[in-house]
Short mmCIF file of C-alpha atoms in Angstrom, two decimals:
data_model
loop_
_atom_site.label_atom_id
_atom_site.label_comp_id
_atom_site.label_asym_id
_atom_site.label_seq_id
_atom_site.Cartn_x
_atom_site.Cartn_y
_atom_site.Cartn_z
CA MET A 1 144.40 88.57 131.00
CA LEU A 2 146.95 88.03 133.99
CA GLU A 3 144.68 85.03 135.04
CA LYS A 4 145.58 83.65 132.17
CA MET A 5 148.89 83.74 132.22
CA LEU A 6 149.03 82.27 135.80
CA ASN A 7 147.13 79.31 135.11
CA THR A 8 149.44 78.34 131.98
CA LYS A 9 151.42 75.67 132.08
CA PHE A 10 154.85 76.95 132.40
CA ALA A 11 153.24 78.87 135.61
CA GLN A 12 152.08 76.02 137.13
CA TRP A 13 155.73 74.48 136.46
CA LEU A 14 157.60 77.26 137.37
CA ASP A 15 155.22 78.04 140.91
CA GLU A 16 155.93 74.31 141.83
CA ARG A 17 159.29 75.12 142.03
CA THR A 18 159.81 78.88 142.75
CA HIS A 19 155.83 79.33 144.73
CA VAL A 20 156.32 82.36 142.59
CA VAL A 21 152.55 81.96 141.51
CA GLN A 22 151.70 82.04 144.62
CA TYR A 23 153.24 84.99 145.82
CA VAL A 24 151.81 87.17 143.16
CA ARG A 25 148.26 86.01 143.88
CA PHE A 26 149.10 86.57 148.18
CA HIS A 27 150.74 89.95 147.28
CA LEU A 28 148.69 90.96 144.03
CA LEU A 29 145.63 89.33 143.17
CA ASP A 30 144.04 88.63 146.34
CA TYR A 31 145.62 91.06 148.31
CA PRO A 32 142.80 92.13 150.50
CA THR A 33 142.22 96.07 150.06
CA PRO A 34 139.85 98.51 151.78
CA LYS A 35 137.20 99.19 149.70
CA ASN A 36 137.02 102.97 150.18
CA LEU A 37 140.78 103.52 148.94
CA ASN A 38 140.47 107.32 146.55
CA TYR A 39 143.19 108.05 143.97
CA TRP A 40 145.73 109.61 146.87
CA TYR A 41 146.46 106.05 147.26
CA ALA A 42 147.61 105.75 143.80
CA PHE A 43 150.75 107.61 144.41
CA GLY A 44 152.81 104.75 145.91
CA SER A 45 152.33 102.75 142.67
CA ILE A 46 153.21 106.29 140.56
CA ALA A 47 156.49 106.15 142.93
CA LEU A 48 157.42 102.56 141.89
CA VAL A 49 157.11 103.44 138.15
CA VAL A 50 159.10 106.80 138.64
CA LEU A 51 161.92 104.50 140.52
CA ILE A 52 161.83 101.91 137.34
CA ILE A 53 162.40 105.14 135.11
CA GLN A 54 165.22 106.39 137.10
CA VAL A 55 166.86 103.35 137.44
CA LEU A 56 166.55 102.21 133.83
CA SER A 57 167.45 105.84 132.80
CA GLY A 58 170.56 106.35 134.85
CA VAL A 59 171.93 103.45 133.97
CA PHE A 60 171.70 103.97 129.90
CA LEU A 61 173.34 107.02 130.98
CA ALA A 62 175.85 105.97 133.30
CA MET A 63 177.36 104.03 129.88
CA ASP A 64 178.10 107.31 128.33
CA TYR A 65 178.94 109.70 131.17
CA LYS A 66 182.80 109.97 131.87
CA PRO A 67 182.91 111.07 135.83
CA ALA A 68 186.14 113.23 135.58
CA ALA A 69 187.30 117.01 136.04
CA VAL A 70 190.24 117.21 133.83
CA PRO A 71 189.85 119.15 130.85
CA THR A 72 189.64 117.59 127.21
CA GLY A 73 190.83 119.24 124.04
CA ASN A 74 187.82 122.07 123.55
CA GLY A 75 188.48 123.27 127.37
CA PHE A 76 185.92 121.63 129.08
CA SER A 77 185.91 119.03 131.33
CA MET A 78 185.18 115.40 130.47
CA ALA A 79 182.34 115.21 132.80
CA PHE A 80 180.63 118.43 131.07
CA ASP A 81 181.71 117.30 127.68
CA SER A 82 180.27 113.94 128.06
CA ILE A 83 177.22 115.18 129.01
CA GLU A 84 177.23 117.35 126.18
CA ARG A 85 178.70 114.46 123.93
CA ILE A 86 175.09 113.01 125.21
CA MET A 87 172.74 115.46 124.86
CA ARG A 88 174.22 116.09 121.08
CA GLU A 89 175.74 112.42 119.52
CA VAL A 90 174.45 109.92 121.39
CA ASN A 91 171.04 108.02 119.78
CA ASP A 92 168.28 109.40 122.12
CA GLY A 93 170.71 110.65 124.89
CA TRP A 94 169.07 114.09 124.98
CA LEU A 95 165.48 111.95 125.60
CA ILE A 96 167.26 109.53 128.11
CA ARG A 97 169.13 112.40 130.18
CA TYR A 98 165.86 114.57 130.14
CA MET A 99 163.70 111.78 131.77
CA HIS A 100 166.57 111.13 134.25
CA ALA A 101 166.28 114.69 134.80
CA VAL A 102 162.65 115.65 135.15
CA GLY A 103 162.06 111.91 137.06
CA ALA A 104 164.17 113.48 139.93
CA SER A 105 161.56 116.16 140.31
CA ALA A 106 158.62 113.97 139.70
CA PHE A 107 159.82 111.13 142.29
CA PHE A 108 159.91 113.56 144.89
CA PHE A 109 156.37 115.69 144.19
CA VAL A 110 155.09 112.49 144.18
CA ILE A 111 156.52 111.00 147.57
CA TYR A 112 156.18 114.37 148.94
CA LEU A 113 152.16 113.41 148.17
CA HIS A 114 152.36 109.96 149.18
CA MET A 115 153.90 111.32 152.52
CA ALA A 116 151.55 114.02 152.82
CA ARG A 117 148.46 111.43 152.17
CA GLY A 118 150.04 109.66 155.14
CA MET A 119 149.93 112.22 157.78
CA TYR A 120 146.50 113.15 156.59
CA TYR A 121 144.70 109.64 156.96
CA GLY A 122 147.04 108.78 159.75
CA SER A 123 148.70 105.69 158.43
CA TYR A 124 151.97 106.63 160.33
CA LYS A 125 149.44 105.21 163.73
CA LYS A 126 150.05 102.05 165.36
CA PRO A 127 150.30 99.33 163.93
CA ARG A 128 152.15 100.69 160.82
CA GLU A 129 154.81 103.37 162.51
CA PHE A 130 157.56 100.83 161.41
CA LEU A 131 155.95 101.72 157.49
CA TRP A 132 155.98 105.17 158.30
CA ILE A 133 159.78 105.09 159.63
CA MET A 134 160.66 103.06 156.56
CA GLY A 135 159.13 105.78 154.30
CA VAL A 136 160.87 108.49 155.90
CA MET A 137 164.60 106.39 155.31
CA ILE A 138 163.47 106.03 151.52
CA LEU A 139 162.75 110.27 151.83
CA VAL A 140 166.73 110.55 153.25
CA ILE A 141 168.26 108.14 150.75
CA MET A 142 166.56 109.92 147.78
CA GLN A 143 167.79 112.89 148.85
CA ALA A 144 171.17 111.30 149.59
CA THR A 145 171.19 110.12 145.96
CA VAL A 146 170.06 113.10 144.23
CA PHE A 147 172.66 115.32 146.08
CA PHE A 148 175.59 112.73 144.56
CA GLY A 149 174.08 113.26 141.58
CA TYR A 150 173.70 116.77 141.42
CA LEU A 151 177.70 117.32 141.04
CA LEU A 152 178.26 114.60 137.88
CA PRO A 153 177.18 117.63 134.96
CA TRP A 154 179.97 119.40 136.34
CA GLY A 155 178.09 122.89 135.24
CA GLN A 156 178.05 125.80 137.21
CA MET A 157 175.94 125.10 139.96
CA SER A 158 176.69 121.68 140.60
CA TYR A 159 180.07 122.90 141.37
CA TRP A 160 179.27 125.81 143.66
CA GLY A 161 176.40 123.61 145.12
CA ALA A 162 177.93 120.62 146.24
CA THR A 163 180.71 123.07 147.75
CA VAL A 164 178.71 124.92 149.75
CA ILE A 165 176.65 121.92 151.16
CA THR A 166 180.03 119.80 151.81
CA ASN A 167 180.82 122.69 153.66
CA ILE A 168 178.58 121.72 156.18
CA PHE A 169 180.34 118.95 157.06
CA GLY A 170 183.48 121.28 158.01
CA ALA A 171 181.06 122.72 160.94
CA ILE A 172 181.02 119.76 162.82
CA PRO A 173 183.13 120.21 165.76
CA GLY A 174 186.25 117.84 166.15
CA ILE A 175 186.21 115.67 163.11
CA GLY A 176 184.50 118.81 160.68
CA ASP A 177 187.90 119.20 158.74
CA TRP A 178 188.72 115.59 158.55
CA LEU A 179 185.14 114.78 157.52
CA LEU A 180 184.95 117.23 154.71
CA GLN A 181 188.54 116.24 153.06
CA LEU A 182 187.02 112.61 153.63
CA VAL A 183 183.73 113.71 151.48
CA ARG A 184 185.82 115.45 149.26
CA GLY A 185 188.33 113.57 148.71
CA GLY A 186 191.07 116.48 148.87
CA TYR A 187 190.57 120.39 150.36
CA GLY A 188 188.55 121.43 147.46
CA VAL A 189 185.70 119.97 145.13
CA GLY A 190 187.59 118.46 142.24
CA ASP A 191 187.85 115.39 140.79
CA PRO A 192 188.22 112.84 143.55
CA THR A 193 184.94 114.19 144.90
CA LEU A 194 183.45 113.47 141.28
CA ASN A 195 184.25 109.71 141.50
CA ARG A 196 183.29 109.75 145.03
CA PHE A 197 179.78 111.17 144.17
CA PHE A 198 179.31 109.15 140.69
CA ALA A 199 179.71 105.83 142.72
CA LEU A 200 177.76 106.96 145.79
CA HIS A 201 175.07 107.97 143.18
CA PHE A 202 175.27 104.41 141.58
CA LEU A 203 175.13 102.82 144.62
CA PHE A 204 172.61 104.44 146.59
CA PRO A 205 169.46 103.32 144.12
CA PHE A 206 170.06 99.77 145.08
CA ILE A 207 169.90 100.91 148.70
CA LEU A 208 166.59 102.78 147.69
CA ILE A 209 165.24 99.68 146.15
CA ALA A 210 166.57 97.63 149.21
CA PHE A 211 164.43 99.99 151.52
CA VAL A 212 161.35 100.09 149.22
CA PHE A 213 161.05 96.29 148.86
CA TRP A 214 161.10 96.44 152.85
CA HIS A 215 158.63 99.15 153.07
CA VAL A 216 156.12 96.87 150.64
CA MET A 217 156.82 93.87 152.67
CA ALA A 218 155.38 95.83 155.84
CA LEU A 219 152.90 97.74 154.27
CA HIS A 220 151.29 93.59 153.13
CA VAL A 221 152.04 92.72 156.91
CA VAL A 222 150.03 95.50 158.58
CA HIS A 223 147.81 96.25 155.27
CA SER A 224 146.66 99.68 153.79
CA ASN A 225 145.47 102.13 155.84
CA ASN A 226 141.99 103.92 154.59
CA PRO A 227 140.82 107.31 154.57
CA GLU A 228 137.96 106.74 157.39
CA GLY A 229 141.33 105.78 159.76
CA ILE A 230 139.46 102.68 161.35
CA GLU A 231 140.05 99.27 160.86
CA PRO A 232 137.32 97.70 158.40
CA SER A 233 135.14 94.74 158.80
CA LYS A 234 134.97 91.82 155.97
CA LYS A 235 132.57 93.61 153.99
CA GLY A 236 134.96 96.10 153.32
CA ILE A 237 137.44 94.27 152.38
CA ILE A 238 137.87 93.73 148.45
CA PRO A 239 140.86 92.24 146.03
CA PHE A 240 143.49 94.56 145.11
CA HIS A 241 143.01 93.01 141.65
CA PRO A 242 140.87 93.99 139.45
CA TYR A 243 139.54 96.85 141.26
CA TYR A 244 142.68 98.68 142.33
CA THR A 245 145.20 97.47 139.48
CA VAL A 246 142.85 99.50 136.91
CA LYS A 247 142.56 102.11 139.52
CA ASP A 248 146.41 102.80 139.97
CA LEU A 249 146.95 101.90 136.62
CA PHE A 250 144.58 105.05 135.37
CA GLY A 251 146.75 107.06 137.93
CA ILE A 252 149.80 105.81 136.59
CA GLY A 253 148.74 106.80 133.04
CA VAL A 254 147.81 110.16 133.49
CA PHE A 255 151.07 111.02 135.72
CA LEU A 256 152.94 109.68 132.24
CA ILE A 257 150.92 112.42 130.40
CA VAL A 258 151.86 115.19 132.63
CA TYR A 259 155.68 113.69 133.14
CA SER A 260 155.77 113.33 129.12
CA TRP A 261 154.66 116.67 128.48
CA PHE A 262 157.00 117.96 130.93
CA VAL A 263 160.14 115.81 128.82
CA PHE A 264 159.16 116.81 125.52
CA PHE A 265 158.29 120.34 126.19
CA ASP A 266 159.93 121.60 129.31
CA PRO A 267 162.19 119.82 130.97
CA THR A 268 164.07 122.51 132.40
CA GLY A 269 160.87 123.39 134.13
CA HIS A 270 161.83 127.05 133.59
CA GLY A 271 165.03 126.84 135.85
CA LEU A 272 163.53 124.67 138.65
CA ILE A 273 164.11 121.06 137.29
CA ILE A 274 167.53 122.00 135.81
CA GLU A 275 168.93 125.51 136.40
CA THR A 276 169.73 127.62 133.30
CA ASN A 277 173.51 128.01 134.76
CA ASN A 278 174.05 125.18 134.61
CA PHE A 279 174.52 124.59 131.14
CA ASN A 280 177.43 126.52 131.79
CA PRO A 281 180.90 124.61 132.74
CA ALA A 282 182.15 124.86 136.40
CA ASP A 283 183.95 127.80 137.08
CA PRO A 284 185.95 127.55 140.64
CA LEU A 285 187.04 131.04 139.72
CA LYS A 286 183.62 132.27 139.25
CA THR A 287 180.85 131.93 142.01
CA PRO A 288 177.43 132.42 140.77
CA PRO A 289 175.40 135.42 142.33
CA ASP A 290 172.86 133.27 143.60
CA ILE A 291 173.20 129.33 145.17
CA THR A 292 170.32 127.38 145.73
CA PRO A 293 169.94 123.45 145.72
CA VAL A 294 166.83 121.94 143.73
CA TRP A 295 163.64 122.91 144.95
CA TYR A 296 162.91 119.49 146.28
CA LEU A 297 165.81 120.24 148.73
CA THR A 298 164.59 123.90 149.50
CA PRO A 299 163.02 123.50 152.87
CA TRP A 300 165.49 121.93 154.43
CA TYR A 301 168.30 124.08 153.29
CA GLU A 302 166.18 127.37 154.08
CA ILE A 303 165.81 125.52 157.69
CA LEU A 304 169.47 125.09 157.74
CA ARG A 305 170.46 128.71 156.96
CA SER A 306 167.74 130.31 158.69
CA VAL A 307 169.83 129.84 162.07
CA PRO A 308 172.80 132.59 161.96
CA ASN A 309 174.96 129.71 163.77
CA LYS A 310 176.21 127.32 161.02
CA LEU A 311 176.40 124.31 163.43
CA LEU A 312 173.32 124.78 165.29
CA GLY A 313 171.50 125.28 161.62
CA ILE A 314 172.64 121.59 161.01
CA VAL A 315 171.29 119.80 164.40
CA GLY A 316 168.28 122.11 163.24
CA MET A 317 168.10 120.09 159.83
CA ALA A 318 168.67 116.91 161.11
CA PHE A 319 166.13 117.63 164.03
CA ALA A 320 163.83 118.47 161.40
CA TYR A 321 164.34 114.76 159.48
CA VAL A 322 164.08 113.62 163.19
CA CYS A 323 160.47 115.01 164.35
CA LEU A 324 159.64 112.91 160.95
CA PHE A 325 160.66 110.10 162.49
CA LEU A 326 159.11 110.51 165.91
CA MET A 327 155.67 111.29 164.40
CA PRO A 328 154.04 108.18 165.28
CA TRP A 329 154.56 108.72 168.88
CA LEU A 330 153.96 112.25 169.20
CA ASP A 331 150.74 111.87 168.07
CA ARG A 332 148.52 110.32 170.78
CA SER A 333 145.04 110.95 169.65
CA PRO A 334 142.98 107.88 169.15
CA VAL A 335 141.73 108.69 165.86
CA ARG A 336 143.44 108.55 162.71
CA SER A 337 142.29 110.37 160.14
CA ALA A 338 142.17 114.14 160.06
CA ARG A 339 138.67 113.74 158.49
CA TYR A 340 137.48 113.35 161.88
CA ARG A 341 139.77 115.61 163.83
CA PRO A 342 139.32 119.41 163.17
CA VAL A 343 142.07 120.96 165.22
CA TYR A 344 144.76 118.72 163.78
CA ARG A 345 143.48 118.86 160.28
CA THR A 346 143.72 122.76 160.55
CA MET A 347 147.16 122.31 162.02
CA LEU A 348 148.39 120.37 159.18
CA LEU A 349 147.13 122.33 156.08
CA VAL A 350 149.21 124.95 158.29
CA PHE A 351 152.20 122.49 158.29
CA PHE A 352 152.04 121.89 154.85
CA ALA A 353 151.83 126.02 153.94
CA SER A 354 155.25 126.22 156.27
CA ILE A 355 156.41 123.51 154.33
CA GLY A 356 155.63 125.59 150.93
CA VAL A 357 157.05 128.95 152.37
CA LEU A 358 160.40 127.43 153.51
CA GLY A 359 160.68 125.97 149.91
CA TYR A 360 159.99 129.07 148.28
CA CYS A 361 162.53 131.07 150.85
CA GLY A 362 165.29 128.67 150.41
CA HIS A 363 164.83 129.02 146.43
CA HIS A 364 165.51 132.37 146.28
CA GLU A 365 168.67 134.88 147.41
CA VAL A 366 168.93 135.56 151.26
CA THR A 367 166.96 139.26 151.74
CA PRO A 368 165.96 140.63 155.46
CA GLU A 369 162.65 139.85 154.63
CA LEU A 370 162.97 136.61 153.27
CA LEU A 371 165.14 135.58 155.95
CA LEU A 372 162.51 136.74 158.66
CA ILE A 373 159.82 134.76 156.91
CA GLY A 374 162.00 131.72 156.61
CA ARG A 375 162.77 131.56 160.30
CA ILE A 376 159.09 132.09 161.28
CA ALA A 377 158.23 129.35 158.88
CA SER A 378 160.70 127.27 160.76
CA LEU A 379 159.05 128.02 163.91
CA VAL A 380 155.76 126.91 162.42
CA TYR A 381 157.38 123.62 161.35
CA PHE A 382 158.76 122.56 164.55
CA ALA A 383 155.71 124.45 166.54
CA PHE A 384 153.61 121.42 164.81
CA PHE A 385 155.77 118.82 166.08
CA ALA A 386 155.49 120.57 169.58
CA LEU A 387 152.11 120.56 169.69
CA LEU A 388 151.12 117.00 168.27
CA PRO A 389 151.10 115.55 171.63
CA PHE A 390 148.65 117.43 173.35
CA VAL A 391 146.59 118.17 170.78
CA HIS A 392 144.10 115.12 171.74
CA LYS A 393 143.43 116.45 175.33
CA PHE A 394 141.62 119.62 173.91
CA GLU A 395 140.42 118.27 170.31
CA LYS A 396 136.82 117.67 170.27
CA ASN A 397 136.83 114.86 167.44
CA ARG A 398 133.74 113.75 165.27
CA PRO A 399 131.96 110.32 165.81
CA LEU A 400 133.89 107.70 163.75
CA PRO A 401 131.82 105.94 161.52
CA GLU A 402 131.06 102.20 162.25
CA ASP A 403 132.14 100.41 159.18
CA ILE A 404 133.27 101.37 155.99
#
């Protein structure tokens, strides 16, 4: 069907003036791809689908959302009241909001799996270092985007979550107080903060799209890695279409089924996607007993709060991101895939487990036991990167295949 569309007279007329058909053929239909890619490689395409859902649903929500913390006649803020209006009065507003809320969690779930696959198969190694850096940048921009969007409902958890997180800026020596007031637009979280965050939440997705485009273009220069982690011969290369378009469409279909189930039957995710307390309007005079971020930010938050000193906690959290950026140069093994690296594979599984433990601890109220567990998990996280440059010296790799 796609081939027929590209052979129409209109397509030929357009191609003579824009080369769009040549572009589609080069970057999609005839794009050379290793023949042994599994379904773990479908998460990149799934992430693109979720990004489209998030941008479109966000635009529709912005049409009825009012970024103002001033109270209305019913005593609620305009922001909180506009969310209620979207849910109750706007045609299909509840559906669009739940698509956006569930989509945020789905986006991070897919991206984390996408990155885990890249780490397992060594997709960060030469010549794909820049591709990996762009991927980590995409993660950071995503986290900034959801942080700005988290305040917009102006619910109880939104308000206090933003208060706690923005307090981090105040711990920076010298410029902390100035930076804190700049972010908030005043001495506390209020109407100027909401306006700033709404503008940034609307802006950052377009920055994200630019980085995603750059990420895809970098991929099409160095081409896809494969589960074996070796460069394939000509016999191991097949065109992307129709083999992987069908495979990706199947993966996207399965994802949309699971995504739709959450949208229609469990949009709050039992408090993981939308906290129960966030259905209550923001009250600056009543602090919630347990203030924690959404699940996809909890590992980084736990690293932050595991350190007793606030400034050192910020340094630790920032260093956690720096380690991800440096991974292509920390891992000095000539072998890419963890399939042939038993020690690295074990370390990687322990690393993934430490992130899960950090996420669990960060989602719960601080207790002495969870604080100790969180600190141990933080040490395991950093120990993985500290040991990475030395693994190749004592690791006995399995023999690599000659071809895929």
